Amino acid sequence: MVDLVLNARAELGEGPRWHPQERRLYWVDIGRRELHRFDPETGQDEKCAFEQPVGCFAFRKGGGLLLAMKDGFATLDDWEAEPEAFGEPVLAGKPDYRFNDGRTDPWGRFWAGSVDMAKKTGEAALYRLDPDGRVTWIEGEMLTCNGAAFTADGARFAHANTPSHALRMYDVVDRKLTNRRTFHQWPVGEGRPDGGSFDEAGFYWTALFDGGRVARLSPEGEVVEEVPLPVSRPTMIAFGGDDRRTAYVTSARVEGEPESGGVFSFRVDAPGAPEWPFG
């Protein structure tokens, strides 16, 4: 059973991440340049706004957050603090680009993709940010780099170039991505893979933007389960709760869909893979 746990009416809700110590769900509204934290126990949702949009974020090993913003990365020491630039501003001078979606790997490095908002030049790319602030370009020639996630053992990595309707899978060998292949290809008109997460069984869950559902795929790339949602544009699925068996799904606002822009939840059998801290 899918529940609307927060009728946020977000413009572009994205990037949910569960903070196990705080027992809160952090998420962003990219369109309104907001970072949110939601307490499922009380229903309280707090927010803070920034000058630049936050595409995605990670919790830091030493506390606070790492933010992937319009032009580059920033650190946020606590909820009341101001962001401080961190690493190279890799997207500075590219007005049509911003950071979009990302994930920390088991070794504390952050992998983040960018988006070509104008959908013209197709130079969106996947980058890796190391704890020392060094940024490495990994691969490009995309429009929207999305869905970054690692398996619980760190042996596989998945992400999508959303407009291509395809998920990509990689093996991780010596902490590097190898053996890129198409994991699953959706037909046009059935939704596009947006944000995704692995569960501990090694299955990958993805939100299908314009598809009105989330899908679970086996390690071989077969769709084994689908969960319909009351909105057409889910954007990201992640797992939380004390047992990491509560799925949280953010969504984008669509005119005529009263619950769109909300955060939804449902229970799953296999716990989600852990979220490693940056650093």
mmCIF file of N, CA and C in Angstrom, residues 110-222:
data_model
loop_
_atom_site.group_PDB
_atom_site.id
_atom_site.type_symbol
_atom_site.label_atom_id
_atom_site.label_comp_id
_atom_site.label_asym_id
_atom_site.label_seq_id
_atom_site.Cartn_x
_atom_site.Cartn_y
_atom_site.Cartn_z
ATOM 1 N N PHE A 110 32.111 10.645 -3.754
ATOM 2 C CA PHE A 110 30.768 11.021 -4.216
ATOM 3 C C PHE A 110 30.742 11.059 -5.736
ATOM 4 N N TRP A 111 29.779 10.344 -6.317
ATOM 5 C CA TRP A 111 29.603 10.288 -7.762
ATOM 6 C C TRP A 111 28.355 11.091 -8.120
ATOM 7 N N ALA A 112 28.507 12.117 -8.954
ATOM 8 C CA ALA A 112 27.386 13.008 -9.257
ATOM 9 C C ALA A 112 27.305 13.252 -10.754
ATOM 10 N N GLY A 113 26.064 13.275 -11.261
ATOM 11 C CA GLY A 113 25.836 13.542 -12.670
ATOM 12 C C GLY A 113 25.258 14.924 -12.877
ATOM 13 N N SER A 114 25.458 15.459 -14.057
ATOM 14 C CA SER A 114 24.919 16.772 -14.402
ATOM 15 C C SER A 114 23.762 16.608 -15.386
ATOM 16 N N VAL A 115 23.080 17.723 -15.664
ATOM 17 C CA VAL A 115 21.962 17.725 -16.595
ATOM 18 C C VAL A 115 22.090 18.909 -17.543
ATOM 19 N N ASP A 116 21.821 18.664 -18.822
ATOM 20 C CA ASP A 116 21.747 19.719 -19.831
ATOM 21 C C ASP A 116 20.307 20.228 -19.815
ATOM 22 N N MET A 117 20.063 21.318 -19.095
ATOM 23 C CA MET A 117 18.696 21.803 -18.915
ATOM 24 C C MET A 117 18.080 22.303 -20.216
ATOM 25 N N ALA A 118 18.916 22.757 -21.150
ATOM 26 C CA ALA A 118 18.408 23.239 -22.436
ATOM 27 C C ALA A 118 18.201 22.110 -23.434
ATOM 28 N N LYS A 119 18.732 20.922 -23.108
ATOM 29 C CA LYS A 119 18.616 19.747 -23.982
ATOM 30 C C LYS A 119 19.131 20.048 -25.395
ATOM 31 N N LYS A 120 20.313 20.700 -25.456
ATOM 32 C CA LYS A 120 20.861 21.092 -26.753
ATOM 33 C C LYS A 120 22.226 20.489 -27.039
ATOM 34 N N THR A 121 23.174 20.671 -26.121
ATOM 35 C CA THR A 121 24.552 20.291 -26.436
ATOM 36 C C THR A 121 24.889 18.863 -26.022
ATOM 37 N N GLY A 122 24.154 18.292 -25.081
ATOM 38 C CA GLY A 122 24.381 16.902 -24.703
ATOM 39 C C GLY A 122 25.733 16.637 -24.080
ATOM 40 N N GLU A 123 26.207 17.577 -23.270
ATOM 41 C CA GLU A 123 27.504 17.414 -22.624
ATOM 42 C C GLU A 123 27.377 17.100 -21.136
ATOM 43 N N ALA A 124 26.190 16.657 -20.711
ATOM 44 C CA ALA A 124 26.044 16.222 -19.321
ATOM 45 C C ALA A 124 26.978 15.042 -19.082
ATOM 46 N N ALA A 125 27.444 14.922 -17.834
ATOM 47 C CA ALA A 125 28.476 13.932 -17.556
ATOM 48 C C ALA A 125 28.358 13.397 -16.136
ATOM 49 N N LEU A 126 29.072 12.318 -15.910
ATOM 50 C CA LEU A 126 29.225 11.734 -14.582
ATOM 51 C C LEU A 126 30.599 12.128 -14.054
ATOM 52 N N TYR A 127 30.624 12.640 -12.807
ATOM 53 C CA TYR A 127 31.863 13.061 -12.165
ATOM 54 C C TYR A 127 32.042 12.314 -10.850
ATOM 55 N N ARG A 128 33.294 12.248 -10.401
ATOM 56 C CA ARG A 128 33.580 11.695 -9.075
ATOM 57 C C ARG A 128 34.318 12.746 -8.250
ATOM 58 N N LEU A 129 33.793 12.985 -7.053
ATOM 59 C CA LEU A 129 34.420 13.910 -6.112
ATOM 60 C C LEU A 129 35.091 13.111 -5.011
ATOM 61 N N ASP A 130 36.416 13.282 -4.855
ATOM 62 C CA ASP A 130 37.151 12.594 -3.793
ATOM 63 C C ASP A 130 37.137 13.438 -2.516
ATOM 64 N N PRO A 131 37.355 12.810 -1.368
ATOM 65 C CA PRO A 131 37.322 13.559 -0.103
ATOM 66 C C PRO A 131 38.304 14.723 -0.025
ATOM 67 N N ASP A 132 39.376 14.689 -0.846
ATOM 68 C CA ASP A 132 40.344 15.796 -0.821
ATOM 69 C C ASP A 132 39.927 16.959 -1.713
ATOM 70 N N GLY A 133 38.736 16.866 -2.345
ATOM 71 C CA GLY A 133 38.236 17.943 -3.180
ATOM 72 C C GLY A 133 38.535 17.792 -4.655
ATOM 73 N N ARG A 134 39.292 16.773 -5.024
ATOM 74 C CA ARG A 134 39.607 16.557 -6.435
ATOM 75 C C ARG A 134 38.378 16.029 -7.171
ATOM 76 N N VAL A 135 38.104 16.619 -8.345
ATOM 77 C CA VAL A 135 36.969 16.209 -9.171
ATOM 78 C C VAL A 135 37.488 15.527 -10.430
ATOM 79 N N THR A 136 36.948 14.363 -10.752
ATOM 80 C CA THR A 136 37.361 13.603 -11.931
ATOM 81 C C THR A 136 36.175 13.403 -12.865
ATOM 82 N N TRP A 137 36.337 13.772 -14.133
ATOM 83 C CA TRP A 137 35.326 13.497 -15.160
ATOM 84 C C TRP A 137 35.382 12.005 -15.473
ATOM 85 N N ILE A 138 34.216 11.340 -15.457
ATOM 86 C CA ILE A 138 34.180 9.892 -15.688
ATOM 87 C C ILE A 138 33.708 9.563 -17.095
ATOM 88 N N GLU A 139 32.532 10.055 -17.494
ATOM 89 C CA GLU A 139 32.042 9.850 -18.855
ATOM 90 C C GLU A 139 30.986 10.892 -19.163
ATOM 91 N N GLY A 140 30.791 11.159 -20.455
ATOM 92 C CA GLY A 140 29.884 12.235 -20.850
ATOM 93 C C GLY A 140 28.947 11.855 -21.975
ATOM 94 N N GLU A 141 28.637 12.852 -22.813
ATOM 95 C CA GLU A 141 27.730 12.699 -23.948
ATOM 96 C C GLU A 141 26.347 12.236 -23.499
ATOM 97 N N MET A 142 25.813 12.915 -22.463
ATOM 98 C CA MET A 142 24.484 12.623 -21.953
ATOM 99 C C MET A 142 23.669 13.907 -21.902
ATOM 100 N N LEU A 143 22.352 13.750 -21.727
ATOM 101 C CA LEU A 143 21.467 14.884 -21.497
ATOM 102 C C LEU A 143 21.096 15.013 -20.024
ATOM 103 N N THR A 144 20.824 13.879 -19.372
ATOM 104 C CA THR A 144 20.462 13.882 -17.951
ATOM 105 C C THR A 144 21.074 12.656 -17.283
ATOM 106 N N CYS A 145 22.119 12.874 -16.515
ATOM 107 C CA CYS A 145 22.776 11.781 -15.800
ATOM 108 C C CYS A 145 22.041 11.565 -14.481
ATOM 109 N N ASN A 146 21.510 10.383 -14.269
ATOM 110 C CA ASN A 146 20.554 10.115 -13.203
ATOM 111 C C ASN A 146 20.780 8.744 -12.576
ATOM 112 N N GLY A 147 20.138 8.527 -11.425
ATOM 113 C CA GLY A 147 19.990 7.178 -10.881
ATOM 114 C C GLY A 147 21.237 6.525 -10.332
ATOM 115 N N ALA A 148 22.254 7.298 -9.959
ATOM 116 C CA ALA A 148 23.505 6.714 -9.487
ATOM 117 C C ALA A 148 23.292 5.893 -8.218
ATOM 118 N N ALA A 149 23.808 4.665 -8.220
ATOM 119 C CA ALA A 149 23.670 3.803 -7.041
ATOM 120 C C ALA A 149 24.680 2.674 -7.094
ATOM 121 N N PHE A 150 25.139 2.268 -5.902
ATOM 122 C CA PHE A 150 26.052 1.134 -5.759
ATOM 123 C C PHE A 150 25.350 -0.003 -5.024
ATOM 124 N N THR A 151 25.725 -1.227 -5.366
ATOM 125 C CA THR A 151 25.227 -2.370 -4.601
ATOM 126 C C THR A 151 25.826 -2.343 -3.201
ATOM 127 N N ALA A 152 25.218 -3.101 -2.295
ATOM 128 C CA ALA A 152 25.653 -3.098 -0.898
ATOM 129 C C ALA A 152 27.098 -3.560 -0.736
ATOM 130 N N ASP A 153 27.579 -4.424 -1.640
ATOM 131 C CA ASP A 153 28.965 -4.874 -1.562
ATOM 132 C C ASP A 153 29.910 -4.023 -2.392
ATOM 133 N N GLY A 154 29.374 -2.995 -3.048
ATOM 134 C CA GLY A 154 30.207 -2.102 -3.846
ATOM 135 C C GLY A 154 30.710 -2.705 -5.137
ATOM 136 N N ALA A 155 30.193 -3.861 -5.540
ATOM 137 C CA ALA A 155 30.714 -4.569 -6.711
ATOM 138 C C ALA A 155 30.092 -4.117 -8.022
ATOM 139 N N ARG A 156 28.929 -3.450 -7.953
ATOM 140 C CA ARG A 156 28.269 -2.981 -9.169
ATOM 141 C C ARG A 156 27.768 -1.552 -8.970
ATOM 142 N N PHE A 157 27.684 -0.839 -10.085
ATOM 143 C CA PHE A 157 27.198 0.546 -10.096
ATOM 144 C C PHE A 157 26.223 0.687 -11.248
ATOM 145 N N ALA A 158 25.140 1.425 -11.016
ATOM 146 C CA ALA A 158 24.156 1.675 -12.067
ATOM 147 C C ALA A 158 23.844 3.162 -12.150
ATOM 148 N N HIS A 159 23.515 3.617 -13.350
ATOM 149 C CA HIS A 159 22.969 4.953 -13.526
ATOM 150 C C HIS A 159 22.298 5.004 -14.893
ATOM 151 N N ALA A 160 21.647 6.117 -15.196
ATOM 152 C CA ALA A 160 20.894 6.240 -16.437
ATOM 153 C C ALA A 160 21.162 7.571 -17.114
ATOM 154 N N ASN A 161 21.126 7.567 -18.432
ATOM 155 C CA ASN A 161 20.951 8.789 -19.216
ATOM 156 C C ASN A 161 19.465 8.836 -19.507
ATOM 157 N N THR A 162 18.708 9.516 -18.645
ATOM 158 C CA THR A 162 17.253 9.368 -18.604
ATOM 159 C C THR A 162 16.559 9.487 -19.961
ATOM 160 N N PRO A 163 16.862 10.493 -20.806
ATOM 161 C CA PRO A 163 16.139 10.597 -22.075
ATOM 162 C C PRO A 163 16.345 9.408 -23.013
ATOM 163 N N SER A 164 17.374 8.599 -22.780
ATOM 164 C CA SER A 164 17.616 7.429 -23.627
ATOM 165 C C SER A 164 16.733 6.247 -23.235
ATOM 166 N N HIS A 165 16.019 6.361 -22.089
ATOM 167 C CA HIS A 165 15.162 5.294 -21.566
ATOM 168 C C HIS A 165 15.966 4.060 -21.157
ATOM 169 N N ALA A 166 17.272 4.220 -20.996
ATOM 170 C CA ALA A 166 18.121 3.055 -20.718
ATOM 171 C C ALA A 166 18.842 3.187 -19.391
ATOM 172 N N LEU A 167 18.932 2.066 -18.679
ATOM 173 C CA LEU A 167 19.774 1.957 -17.492
ATOM 174 C C LEU A 167 21.111 1.353 -17.888
ATOM 175 N N ARG A 168 22.172 1.871 -17.299
ATOM 176 C CA ARG A 168 23.509 1.345 -17.540
ATOM 177 C C ARG A 168 24.005 0.631 -16.284
ATOM 178 N N MET A 169 24.745 -0.440 -16.483
ATOM 179 C CA MET A 169 25.329 -1.181 -15.371
ATOM 180 C C MET A 169 26.830 -1.312 -15.596
ATOM 181 N N TYR A 170 27.577 -1.301 -14.487
ATOM 182 C CA TYR A 170 29.034 -1.417 -14.523
ATOM 183 C C TYR A 170 29.466 -2.397 -13.438
ATOM 184 N N ASP A 171 30.582 -3.047 -13.662
ATOM 185 C CA ASP A 171 31.272 -3.740 -12.585
ATOM 186 C C ASP A 171 32.253 -2.760 -11.961
ATOM 187 N N VAL A 172 32.492 -2.905 -10.670
ATOM 188 C CA VAL A 172 33.454 -2.059 -9.971
ATOM 189 C C VAL A 172 34.656 -2.926 -9.617
ATOM 190 N N VAL A 173 35.783 -2.658 -10.254
ATOM 191 C CA VAL A 173 37.008 -3.429 -10.061
ATOM 192 C C VAL A 173 38.111 -2.472 -9.648
ATOM 193 N N ASP A 174 38.758 -2.755 -8.534
ATOM 194 C CA ASP A 174 39.803 -1.867 -7.994
ATOM 195 C C ASP A 174 39.274 -0.440 -7.855
ATOM 196 N N ARG A 175 38.013 -0.336 -7.434
ATOM 197 C CA ARG A 175 37.348 0.948 -7.178
ATOM 198 C C ARG A 175 37.129 1.772 -8.440
ATOM 199 N N LYS A 176 37.197 1.141 -9.615
ATOM 200 C CA LYS A 176 36.966 1.823 -10.880
ATOM 201 C C LYS A 176 35.818 1.140 -11.624
ATOM 202 N N LEU A 177 35.092 1.921 -12.453
ATOM 203 C CA LEU A 177 33.989 1.377 -13.235
ATOM 204 C C LEU A 177 34.518 0.679 -14.483
ATOM 205 N N THR A 178 34.021 -0.543 -14.727
ATOM 206 C CA THR A 178 34.426 -1.303 -15.898
ATOM 207 C C THR A 178 33.196 -1.992 -16.490
ATOM 208 N N ASN A 179 33.353 -2.503 -17.699
ATOM 209 C CA ASN A 179 32.349 -3.365 -18.334
ATOM 210 C C ASN A 179 30.974 -2.706 -18.390
ATOM 211 N N ARG A 180 30.919 -1.520 -18.958
ATOM 212 C CA ARG A 180 29.630 -0.843 -19.107
ATOM 213 C C ARG A 180 28.736 -1.606 -20.089
ATOM 214 N N ARG A 181 27.465 -1.781 -19.711
ATOM 215 C CA ARG A 181 26.500 -2.416 -20.595
ATOM 216 C C ARG A 181 25.111 -1.856 -20.307
ATOM 217 N N THR A 182 24.192 -2.054 -21.244
ATOM 218 C CA THR A 182 22.811 -1.656 -21.033
ATOM 219 C C THR A 182 22.139 -2.687 -20.148
ATOM 220 N N PHE A 183 21.635 -2.238 -19.023
ATOM 221 C CA PHE A 183 21.019 -3.107 -18.024
ATOM 222 C C PHE A 183 19.550 -3.369 -18.360
ATOM 223 N N HIS A 184 18.850 -2.310 -18.758
ATOM 224 C CA HIS A 184 17.453 -2.452 -19.172
ATOM 225 C C HIS A 184 17.086 -1.271 -20.053
ATOM 226 N N GLN A 185 16.343 -1.552 -21.122
ATOM 227 C CA GLN A 185 15.885 -0.524 -22.054
ATOM 228 C C GLN A 185 14.363 -0.486 -22.050
ATOM 229 N N TRP A 186 13.791 0.672 -21.652
ATOM 230 C CA TRP A 186 12.338 0.814 -21.680
ATOM 231 C C TRP A 186 11.885 1.324 -23.032
ATOM 232 N N PRO A 187 10.754 0.831 -23.547
ATOM 233 C CA PRO A 187 10.207 1.391 -24.787
ATOM 234 C C PRO A 187 9.782 2.843 -24.570
ATOM 235 N N VAL A 188 9.822 3.620 -25.622
ATOM 236 C CA VAL A 188 9.361 5.005 -25.557
ATOM 237 C C VAL A 188 7.875 5.018 -25.203
ATOM 238 N N GLY A 189 7.522 5.887 -24.250
ATOM 239 C CA GLY A 189 6.132 6.022 -23.862
ATOM 240 C C GLY A 189 5.744 5.273 -22.612
ATOM 241 N N GLU A 190 6.675 4.522 -22.034
ATOM 242 C CA GLU A 190 6.375 3.749 -20.829
ATOM 243 C C GLU A 190 7.094 4.275 -19.594
ATOM 244 N N GLY A 191 7.646 5.478 -19.696
ATOM 245 C CA GLY A 191 8.362 6.071 -18.577
ATOM 246 C C GLY A 191 9.861 5.998 -18.779
ATOM 247 N N ARG A 192 10.563 6.937 -18.147
ATOM 248 C CA ARG A 192 12.016 7.035 -18.286
ATOM 249 C C ARG A 192 12.669 6.842 -16.915
ATOM 250 N N PRO A 193 13.752 6.069 -16.822
ATOM 251 C CA PRO A 193 14.388 5.817 -15.530
ATOM 252 C C PRO A 193 14.999 7.085 -14.956
ATOM 253 N N ASP A 194 14.526 7.458 -13.784
ATOM 254 C CA ASP A 194 15.016 8.646 -13.082
ATOM 255 C C ASP A 194 15.887 8.168 -11.911
ATOM 256 N N GLY A 195 15.623 8.635 -10.693
ATOM 257 C CA GLY A 195 16.462 8.260 -9.564
ATOM 258 C C GLY A 195 16.232 6.824 -9.126
ATOM 259 N N GLY A 196 17.292 6.162 -8.679
ATOM 260 C CA GLY A 196 17.172 4.764 -8.296
ATOM 261 C C GLY A 196 18.087 4.370 -7.146
ATOM 262 N N SER A 197 17.837 3.190 -6.597
ATOM 263 C CA SER A 197 18.597 2.654 -5.465
ATOM 264 C C SER A 197 18.623 1.132 -5.540
ATOM 265 N N PHE A 198 19.700 0.545 -5.029
ATOM 266 C CA PHE A 198 19.774 -0.902 -4.873
ATOM 267 C C PHE A 198 19.227 -1.317 -3.517
ATOM 268 N N ASP A 199 18.697 -2.534 -3.452
ATOM 269 C CA ASP A 199 18.408 -3.129 -2.151
ATOM 270 C C ASP A 199 19.502 -4.146 -1.816
ATOM 271 N N GLU A 200 19.457 -4.693 -0.612
ATOM 272 C CA GLU A 200 20.528 -5.580 -0.165
ATOM 273 C C GLU A 200 20.550 -6.902 -0.918
ATOM 274 N N ALA A 201 19.470 -7.221 -1.612
ATOM 275 C CA ALA A 201 19.432 -8.442 -2.420
ATOM 276 C C ALA A 201 20.090 -8.243 -3.782
ATOM 277 N N GLY A 202 20.540 -7.023 -4.063
ATOM 278 C CA GLY A 202 21.192 -6.736 -5.330
ATOM 279 C C GLY A 202 20.235 -6.363 -6.443
ATOM 280 N N PHE A 203 18.964 -6.112 -6.114
ATOM 281 C CA PHE A 203 17.966 -5.672 -7.080
ATOM 282 C C PHE A 203 17.957 -4.141 -7.121
ATOM 283 N N TYR A 204 17.726 -3.597 -8.304
ATOM 284 C CA TYR A 204 17.750 -2.149 -8.483
ATOM 285 C C TYR A 204 16.327 -1.633 -8.656
ATOM 286 N N TRP A 205 15.987 -0.604 -7.873
ATOM 287 C CA TRP A 205 14.690 0.057 -7.956
ATOM 288 C C TRP A 205 14.866 1.392 -8.670
ATOM 289 N N THR A 206 13.948 1.710 -9.589
ATOM 290 C CA THR A 206 14.013 2.986 -10.272
ATOM 291 C C THR A 206 12.638 3.632 -10.336
ATOM 292 N N ALA A 207 12.617 4.958 -10.225
ATOM 293 C CA ALA A 207 11.383 5.734 -10.429
ATOM 294 C C ALA A 207 11.257 6.028 -11.908
ATOM 295 N N LEU A 208 10.100 5.741 -12.483
ATOM 296 C CA LEU A 208 9.892 5.935 -13.913
ATOM 297 C C LEU A 208 9.129 7.246 -14.147
ATOM 298 N N PHE A 209 9.885 8.271 -14.511
ATOM 299 C CA PHE A 209 9.349 9.604 -14.775
ATOM 300 C C PHE A 209 8.429 9.548 -15.990
ATOM 301 N N ASP A 210 7.246 10.099 -15.862
ATOM 302 C CA ASP A 210 6.195 9.989 -16.878
ATOM 303 C C ASP A 210 5.701 8.558 -17.036
ATOM 304 N N GLY A 211 6.044 7.713 -16.086
ATOM 305 C CA GLY A 211 5.588 6.329 -16.115
ATOM 306 C C GLY A 211 4.662 5.983 -14.965
ATOM 307 N N GLY A 212 4.541 6.880 -13.970
ATOM 308 C CA GLY A 212 3.592 6.696 -12.885
ATOM 309 C C GLY A 212 3.831 5.498 -11.995
ATOM 310 N N ARG A 213 5.075 5.041 -11.878
ATOM 311 C CA ARG A 213 5.339 3.856 -11.073
ATOM 312 C C ARG A 213 6.826 3.762 -10.768
ATOM 313 N N VAL A 214 7.153 2.886 -9.840
ATOM 314 C CA VAL A 214 8.547 2.496 -9.622
ATOM 315 C C VAL A 214 8.670 1.025 -9.991
ATOM 316 N N ALA A 215 9.854 0.638 -10.455
ATOM 317 C CA ALA A 215 10.093 -0.732 -10.893
ATOM 318 C C ALA A 215 11.298 -1.313 -10.173
ATOM 319 N N ARG A 216 11.229 -2.611 -9.897
ATOM 320 C CA ARG A 216 12.354 -3.347 -9.299
ATOM 321 C C ARG A 216 12.893 -4.326 -10.328
ATOM 322 N N LEU A 217 14.205 -4.270 -10.533
ATOM 323 C CA LEU A 217 14.837 -5.103 -11.544
ATOM 324 C C LEU A 217 15.798 -6.088 -10.898
ATOM 325 N N SER A 218 15.803 -7.302 -11.406
ATOM 326 C CA SER A 218 16.707 -8.338 -10.923
ATOM 327 C C SER A 218 18.143 -8.014 -11.327
ATOM 328 N N PRO A 219 19.129 -8.701 -10.755
ATOM 329 C CA PRO A 219 20.520 -8.473 -11.172
ATOM 330 C C PRO A 219 20.761 -8.732 -12.655
ATOM 331 N N GLU A 220 19.847 -9.460 -13.299
ATOM 332 C CA GLU A 220 19.973 -9.716 -14.736
ATOM 333 C C GLU A 220 19.258 -8.650 -15.571
ATOM 334 N N GLY A 221 18.578 -7.708 -14.927
ATOM 335 C CA GLY A 221 17.913 -6.634 -15.649
ATOM 336 C C GLY A 221 16.461 -6.889 -15.988
ATOM 337 N N GLU A 222 15.860 -7.907 -15.393
ATOM 338 C CA GLU A 222 14.452 -8.218 -15.643
ATOM 339 C C GLU A 222 13.569 -7.472 -14.642
#
